[in-house]
N, CA and C atoms as an extended XYZ file, in Angstrom:
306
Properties=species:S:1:pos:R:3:atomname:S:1:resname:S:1:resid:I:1 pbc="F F F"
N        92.472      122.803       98.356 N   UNK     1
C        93.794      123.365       98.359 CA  UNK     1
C        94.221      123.496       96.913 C   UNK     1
N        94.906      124.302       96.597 N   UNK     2
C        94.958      124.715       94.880 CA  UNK     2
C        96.938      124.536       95.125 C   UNK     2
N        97.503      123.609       94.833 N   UNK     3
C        99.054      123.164       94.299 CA  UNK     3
C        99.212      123.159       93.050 C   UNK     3
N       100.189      124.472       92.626 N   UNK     4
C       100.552      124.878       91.882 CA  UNK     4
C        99.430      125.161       90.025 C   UNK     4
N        98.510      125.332       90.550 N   UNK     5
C        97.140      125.820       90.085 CA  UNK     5
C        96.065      124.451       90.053 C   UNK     5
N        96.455      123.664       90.354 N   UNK     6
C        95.113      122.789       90.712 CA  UNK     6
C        94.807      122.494       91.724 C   UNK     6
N        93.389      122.495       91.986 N   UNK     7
C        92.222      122.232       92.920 CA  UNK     7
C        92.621      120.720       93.631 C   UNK     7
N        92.838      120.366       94.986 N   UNK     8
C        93.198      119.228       95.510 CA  UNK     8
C        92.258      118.836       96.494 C   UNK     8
N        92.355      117.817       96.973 N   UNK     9
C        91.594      117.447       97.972 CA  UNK     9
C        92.300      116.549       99.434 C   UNK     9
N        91.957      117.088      100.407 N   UNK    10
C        92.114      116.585      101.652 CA  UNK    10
C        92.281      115.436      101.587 C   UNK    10
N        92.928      114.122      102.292 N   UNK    11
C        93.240      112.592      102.267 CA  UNK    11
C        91.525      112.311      102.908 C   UNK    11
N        90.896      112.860      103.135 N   UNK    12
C        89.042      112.837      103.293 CA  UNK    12
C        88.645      112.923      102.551 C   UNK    12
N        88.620      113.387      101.492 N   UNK    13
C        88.098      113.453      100.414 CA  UNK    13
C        87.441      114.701       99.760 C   UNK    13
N        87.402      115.372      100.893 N   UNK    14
C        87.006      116.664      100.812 CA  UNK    14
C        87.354      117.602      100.565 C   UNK    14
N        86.815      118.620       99.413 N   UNK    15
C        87.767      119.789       99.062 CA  UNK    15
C        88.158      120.489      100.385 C   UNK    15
N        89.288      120.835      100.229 N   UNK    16
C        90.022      121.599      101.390 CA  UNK    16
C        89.483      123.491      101.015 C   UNK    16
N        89.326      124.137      102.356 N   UNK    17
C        89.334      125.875      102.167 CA  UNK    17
C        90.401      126.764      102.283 C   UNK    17
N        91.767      125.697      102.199 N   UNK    18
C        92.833      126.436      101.953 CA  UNK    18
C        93.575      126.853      100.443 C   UNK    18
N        94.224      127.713      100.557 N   UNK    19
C        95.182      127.808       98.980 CA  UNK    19
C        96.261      128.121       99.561 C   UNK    19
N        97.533      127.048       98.808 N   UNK    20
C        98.773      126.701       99.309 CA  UNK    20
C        99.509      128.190       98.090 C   UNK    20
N       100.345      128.911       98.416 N   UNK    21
C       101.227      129.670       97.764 CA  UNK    21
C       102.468      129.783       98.448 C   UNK    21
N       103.621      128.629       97.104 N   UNK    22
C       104.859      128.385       97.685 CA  UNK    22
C       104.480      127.609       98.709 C   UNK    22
N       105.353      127.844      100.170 N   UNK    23
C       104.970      127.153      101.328 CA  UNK    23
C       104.155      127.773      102.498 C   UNK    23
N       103.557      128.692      102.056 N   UNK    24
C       102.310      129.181      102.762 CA  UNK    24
C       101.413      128.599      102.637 C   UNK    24
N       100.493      128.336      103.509 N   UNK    25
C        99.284      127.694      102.894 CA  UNK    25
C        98.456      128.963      103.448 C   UNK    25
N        97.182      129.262      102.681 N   UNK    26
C        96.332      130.327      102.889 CA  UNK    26
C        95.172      129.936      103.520 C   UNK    26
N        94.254      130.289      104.491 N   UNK    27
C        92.561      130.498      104.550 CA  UNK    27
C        92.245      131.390      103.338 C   UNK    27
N        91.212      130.556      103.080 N   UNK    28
C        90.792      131.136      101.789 CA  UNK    28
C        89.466      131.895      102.505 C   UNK    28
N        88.913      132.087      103.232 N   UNK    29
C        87.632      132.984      103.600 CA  UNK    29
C        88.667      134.134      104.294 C   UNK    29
N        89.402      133.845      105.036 N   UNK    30
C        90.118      135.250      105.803 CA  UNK    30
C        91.492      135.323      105.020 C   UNK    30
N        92.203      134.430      104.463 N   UNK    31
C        93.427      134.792      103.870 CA  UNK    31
C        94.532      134.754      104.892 C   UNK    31
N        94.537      134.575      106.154 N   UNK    32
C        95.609      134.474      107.766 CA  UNK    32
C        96.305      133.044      107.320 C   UNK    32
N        97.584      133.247      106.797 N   UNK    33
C        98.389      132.133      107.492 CA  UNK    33
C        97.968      131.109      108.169 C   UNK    33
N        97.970      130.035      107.751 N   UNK    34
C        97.805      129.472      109.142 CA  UNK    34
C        98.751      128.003      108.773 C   UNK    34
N        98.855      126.996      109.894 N   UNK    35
C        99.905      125.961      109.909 CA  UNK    35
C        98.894      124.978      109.047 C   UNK    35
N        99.403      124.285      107.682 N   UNK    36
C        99.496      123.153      107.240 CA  UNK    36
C        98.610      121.517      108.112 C   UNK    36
N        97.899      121.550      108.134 N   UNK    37
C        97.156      120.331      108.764 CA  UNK    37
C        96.883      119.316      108.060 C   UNK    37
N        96.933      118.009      109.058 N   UNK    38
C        96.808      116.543      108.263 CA  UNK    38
C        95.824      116.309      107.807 C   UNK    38
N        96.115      115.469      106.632 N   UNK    39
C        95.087      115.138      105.854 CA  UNK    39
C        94.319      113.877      106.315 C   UNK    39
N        94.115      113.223      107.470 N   UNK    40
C        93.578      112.241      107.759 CA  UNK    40
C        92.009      112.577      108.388 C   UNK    40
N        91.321      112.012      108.214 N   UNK    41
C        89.720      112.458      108.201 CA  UNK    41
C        89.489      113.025      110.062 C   UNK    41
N        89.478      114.111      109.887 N   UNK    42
C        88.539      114.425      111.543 CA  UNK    42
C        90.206      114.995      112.373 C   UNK    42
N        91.497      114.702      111.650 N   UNK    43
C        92.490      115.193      112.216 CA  UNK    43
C        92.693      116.576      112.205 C   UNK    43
N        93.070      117.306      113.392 N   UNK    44
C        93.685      118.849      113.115 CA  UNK    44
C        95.034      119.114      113.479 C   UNK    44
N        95.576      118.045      113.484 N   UNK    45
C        97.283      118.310      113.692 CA  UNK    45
C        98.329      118.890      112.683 C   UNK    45
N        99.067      119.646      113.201 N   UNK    46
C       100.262      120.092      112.131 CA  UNK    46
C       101.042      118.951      111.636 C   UNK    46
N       100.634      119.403      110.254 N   UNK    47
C       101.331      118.085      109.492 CA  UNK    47
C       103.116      118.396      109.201 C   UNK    47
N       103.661      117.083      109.600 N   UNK    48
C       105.139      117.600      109.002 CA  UNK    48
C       105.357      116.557      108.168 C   UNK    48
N       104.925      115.237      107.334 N   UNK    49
C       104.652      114.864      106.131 CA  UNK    49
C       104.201      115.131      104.771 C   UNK    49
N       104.720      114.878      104.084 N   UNK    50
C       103.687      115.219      102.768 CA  UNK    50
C       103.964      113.854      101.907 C   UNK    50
N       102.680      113.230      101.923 N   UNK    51
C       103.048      111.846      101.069 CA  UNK    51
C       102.726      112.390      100.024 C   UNK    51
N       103.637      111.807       98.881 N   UNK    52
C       103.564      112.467       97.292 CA  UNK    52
C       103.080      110.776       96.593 C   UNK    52
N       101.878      111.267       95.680 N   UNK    53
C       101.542      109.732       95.028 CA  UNK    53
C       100.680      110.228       93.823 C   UNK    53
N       100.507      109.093       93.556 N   UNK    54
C        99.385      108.995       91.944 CA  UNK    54
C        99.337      107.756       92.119 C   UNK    54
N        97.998      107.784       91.004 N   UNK    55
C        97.050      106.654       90.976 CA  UNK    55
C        97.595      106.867       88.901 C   UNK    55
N        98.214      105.412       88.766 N   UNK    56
C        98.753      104.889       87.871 CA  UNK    56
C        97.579      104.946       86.891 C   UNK    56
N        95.925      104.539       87.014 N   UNK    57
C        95.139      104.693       86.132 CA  UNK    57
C        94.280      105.853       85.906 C   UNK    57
N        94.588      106.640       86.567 N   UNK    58
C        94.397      108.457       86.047 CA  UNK    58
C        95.631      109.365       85.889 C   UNK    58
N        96.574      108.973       86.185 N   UNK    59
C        97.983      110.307       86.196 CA  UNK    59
C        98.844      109.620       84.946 C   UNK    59
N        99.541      110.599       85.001 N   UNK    60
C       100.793      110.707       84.178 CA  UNK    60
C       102.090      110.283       85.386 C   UNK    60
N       102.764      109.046       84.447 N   UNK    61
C       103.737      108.570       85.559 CA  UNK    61
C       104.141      110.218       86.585 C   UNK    61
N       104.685      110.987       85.661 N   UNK    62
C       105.389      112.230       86.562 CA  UNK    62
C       104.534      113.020       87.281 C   UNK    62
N       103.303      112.744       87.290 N   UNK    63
C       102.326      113.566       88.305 CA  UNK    63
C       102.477      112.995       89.644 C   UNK    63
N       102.446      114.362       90.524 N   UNK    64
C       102.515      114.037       91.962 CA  UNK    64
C       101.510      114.917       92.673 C   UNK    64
N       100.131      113.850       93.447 N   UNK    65
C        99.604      114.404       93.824 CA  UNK    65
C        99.541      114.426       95.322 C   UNK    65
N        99.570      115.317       96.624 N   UNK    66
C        99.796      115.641       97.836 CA  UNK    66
C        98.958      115.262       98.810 C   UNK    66
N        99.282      114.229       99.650 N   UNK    67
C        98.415      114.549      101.312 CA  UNK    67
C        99.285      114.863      102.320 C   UNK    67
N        98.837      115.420      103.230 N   UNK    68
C        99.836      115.860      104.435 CA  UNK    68
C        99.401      114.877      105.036 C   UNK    68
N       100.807      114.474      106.247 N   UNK    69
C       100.203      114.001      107.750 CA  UNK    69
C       101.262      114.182      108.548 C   UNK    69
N       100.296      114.175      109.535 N   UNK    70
C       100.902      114.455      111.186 CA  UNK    70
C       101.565      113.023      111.738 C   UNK    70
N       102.940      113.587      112.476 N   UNK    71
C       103.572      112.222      112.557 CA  UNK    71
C       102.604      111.056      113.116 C   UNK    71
N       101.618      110.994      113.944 N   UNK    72
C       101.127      109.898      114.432 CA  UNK    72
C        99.461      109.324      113.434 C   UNK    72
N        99.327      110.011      111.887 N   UNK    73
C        99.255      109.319      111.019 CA  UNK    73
C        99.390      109.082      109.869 C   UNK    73
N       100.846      109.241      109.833 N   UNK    74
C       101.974      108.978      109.201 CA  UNK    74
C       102.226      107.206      108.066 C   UNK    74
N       101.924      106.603      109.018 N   UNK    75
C       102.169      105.509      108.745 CA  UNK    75
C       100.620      104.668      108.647 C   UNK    75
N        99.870      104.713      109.120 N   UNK    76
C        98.228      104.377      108.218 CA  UNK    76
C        98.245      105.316      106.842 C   UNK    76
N        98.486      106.584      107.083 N   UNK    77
C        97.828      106.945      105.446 CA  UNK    77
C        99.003      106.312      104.362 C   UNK    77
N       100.330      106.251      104.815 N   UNK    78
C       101.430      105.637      103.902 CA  UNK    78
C       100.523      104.196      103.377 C   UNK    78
N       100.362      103.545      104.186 N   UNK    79
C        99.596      102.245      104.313 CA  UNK    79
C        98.839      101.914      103.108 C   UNK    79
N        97.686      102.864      103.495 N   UNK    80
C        96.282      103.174      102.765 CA  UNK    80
C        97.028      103.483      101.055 C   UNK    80
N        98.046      104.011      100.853 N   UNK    81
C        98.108      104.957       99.640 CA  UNK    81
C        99.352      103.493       98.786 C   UNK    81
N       100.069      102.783      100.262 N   UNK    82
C       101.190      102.114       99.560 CA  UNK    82
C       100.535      100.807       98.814 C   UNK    82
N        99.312      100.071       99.742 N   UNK    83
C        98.582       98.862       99.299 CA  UNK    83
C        97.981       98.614       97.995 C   UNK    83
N        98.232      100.394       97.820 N   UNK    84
C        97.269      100.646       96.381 CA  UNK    84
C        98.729      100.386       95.143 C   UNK    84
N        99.327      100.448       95.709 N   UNK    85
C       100.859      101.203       94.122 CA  UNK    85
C       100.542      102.420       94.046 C   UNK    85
N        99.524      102.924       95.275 N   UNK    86
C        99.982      104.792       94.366 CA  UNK    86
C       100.948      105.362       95.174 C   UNK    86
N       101.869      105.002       96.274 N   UNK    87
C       102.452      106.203       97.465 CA  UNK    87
C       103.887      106.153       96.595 C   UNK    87
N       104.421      107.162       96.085 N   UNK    88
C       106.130      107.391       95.595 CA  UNK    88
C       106.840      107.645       96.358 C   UNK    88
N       106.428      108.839       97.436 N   UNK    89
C       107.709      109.444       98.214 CA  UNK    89
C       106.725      109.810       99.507 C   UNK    89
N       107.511      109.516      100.853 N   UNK    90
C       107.462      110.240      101.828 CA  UNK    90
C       108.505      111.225      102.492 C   UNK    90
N       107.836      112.578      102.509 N   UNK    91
C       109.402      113.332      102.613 CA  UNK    91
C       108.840      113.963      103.663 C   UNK    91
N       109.620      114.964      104.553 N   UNK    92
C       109.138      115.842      105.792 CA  UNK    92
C       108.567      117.085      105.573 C   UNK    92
N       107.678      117.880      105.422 N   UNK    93
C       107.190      118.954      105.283 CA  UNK    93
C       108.691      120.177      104.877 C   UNK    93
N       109.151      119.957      105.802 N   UNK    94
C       110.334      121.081      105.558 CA  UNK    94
C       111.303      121.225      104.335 C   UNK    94
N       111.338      119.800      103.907 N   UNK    95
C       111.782      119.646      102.948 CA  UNK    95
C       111.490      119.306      101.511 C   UNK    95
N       110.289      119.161      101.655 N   UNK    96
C       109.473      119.038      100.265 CA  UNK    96
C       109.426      120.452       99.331 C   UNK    96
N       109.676      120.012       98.285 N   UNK    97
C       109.279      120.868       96.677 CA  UNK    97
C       108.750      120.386       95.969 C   UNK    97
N       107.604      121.176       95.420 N   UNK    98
C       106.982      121.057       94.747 CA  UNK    98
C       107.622      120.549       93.097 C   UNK    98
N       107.449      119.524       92.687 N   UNK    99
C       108.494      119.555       91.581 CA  UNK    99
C       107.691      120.177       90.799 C   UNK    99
N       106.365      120.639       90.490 N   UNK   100
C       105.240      121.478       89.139 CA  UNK   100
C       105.840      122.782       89.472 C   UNK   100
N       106.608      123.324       90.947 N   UNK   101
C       106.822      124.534       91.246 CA  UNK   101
C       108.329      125.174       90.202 C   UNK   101
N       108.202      126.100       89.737 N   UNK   102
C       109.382      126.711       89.109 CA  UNK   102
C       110.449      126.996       89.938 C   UNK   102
């Protein structure tokens, strides 16, 4: 997934085949719209989370980097990301901005 020109990766670890523009997110082989899905490994649910975090020993305090999730895993990936010191904000899909976005 490419947020606000960088290359991201799925809460799997895996590069994602989407590109997010604004709040579209794109297929990148067909380019069709399609709904936002969680970032939890093997999940295909519409995500209405977006946990915003960094990892304190690679980022810049003000970097915020993105996983989605679907309300029912919501609260494991918060978990996974909070145990570490990297999770900052959990906000609802609808309402998230990009703060790198102009």
């Amino acid at each position: 997934m490419l947020v606000s020109g960088r290359r991201v990766t799925a809460g799997n670890g895996r590069r994602t085949g989407s590109v997010r523009v604004g709040r579209v997110i794109l297929n990148a082989a067909g380019s069709d719209p399609v709904s936002p899905i969680c970032s939890a490994k093997g999940c295909r649910a519409a995500a209405v989370w977006v946990l915003a975090w960094n990892n304190p020993k690679l980022h810049t305090p003000e970097r915020r980097k993105t996983w989605l999730a679907c309300e029912e895993h919501r609260e494991h990936l918060s978990q996974f990301l909070g145990v570490r010191g990297f999770l900052k904000d959990v906000v609802s899909f609808e309402d998230w901005e990009d703060p790198e976005t102009p």
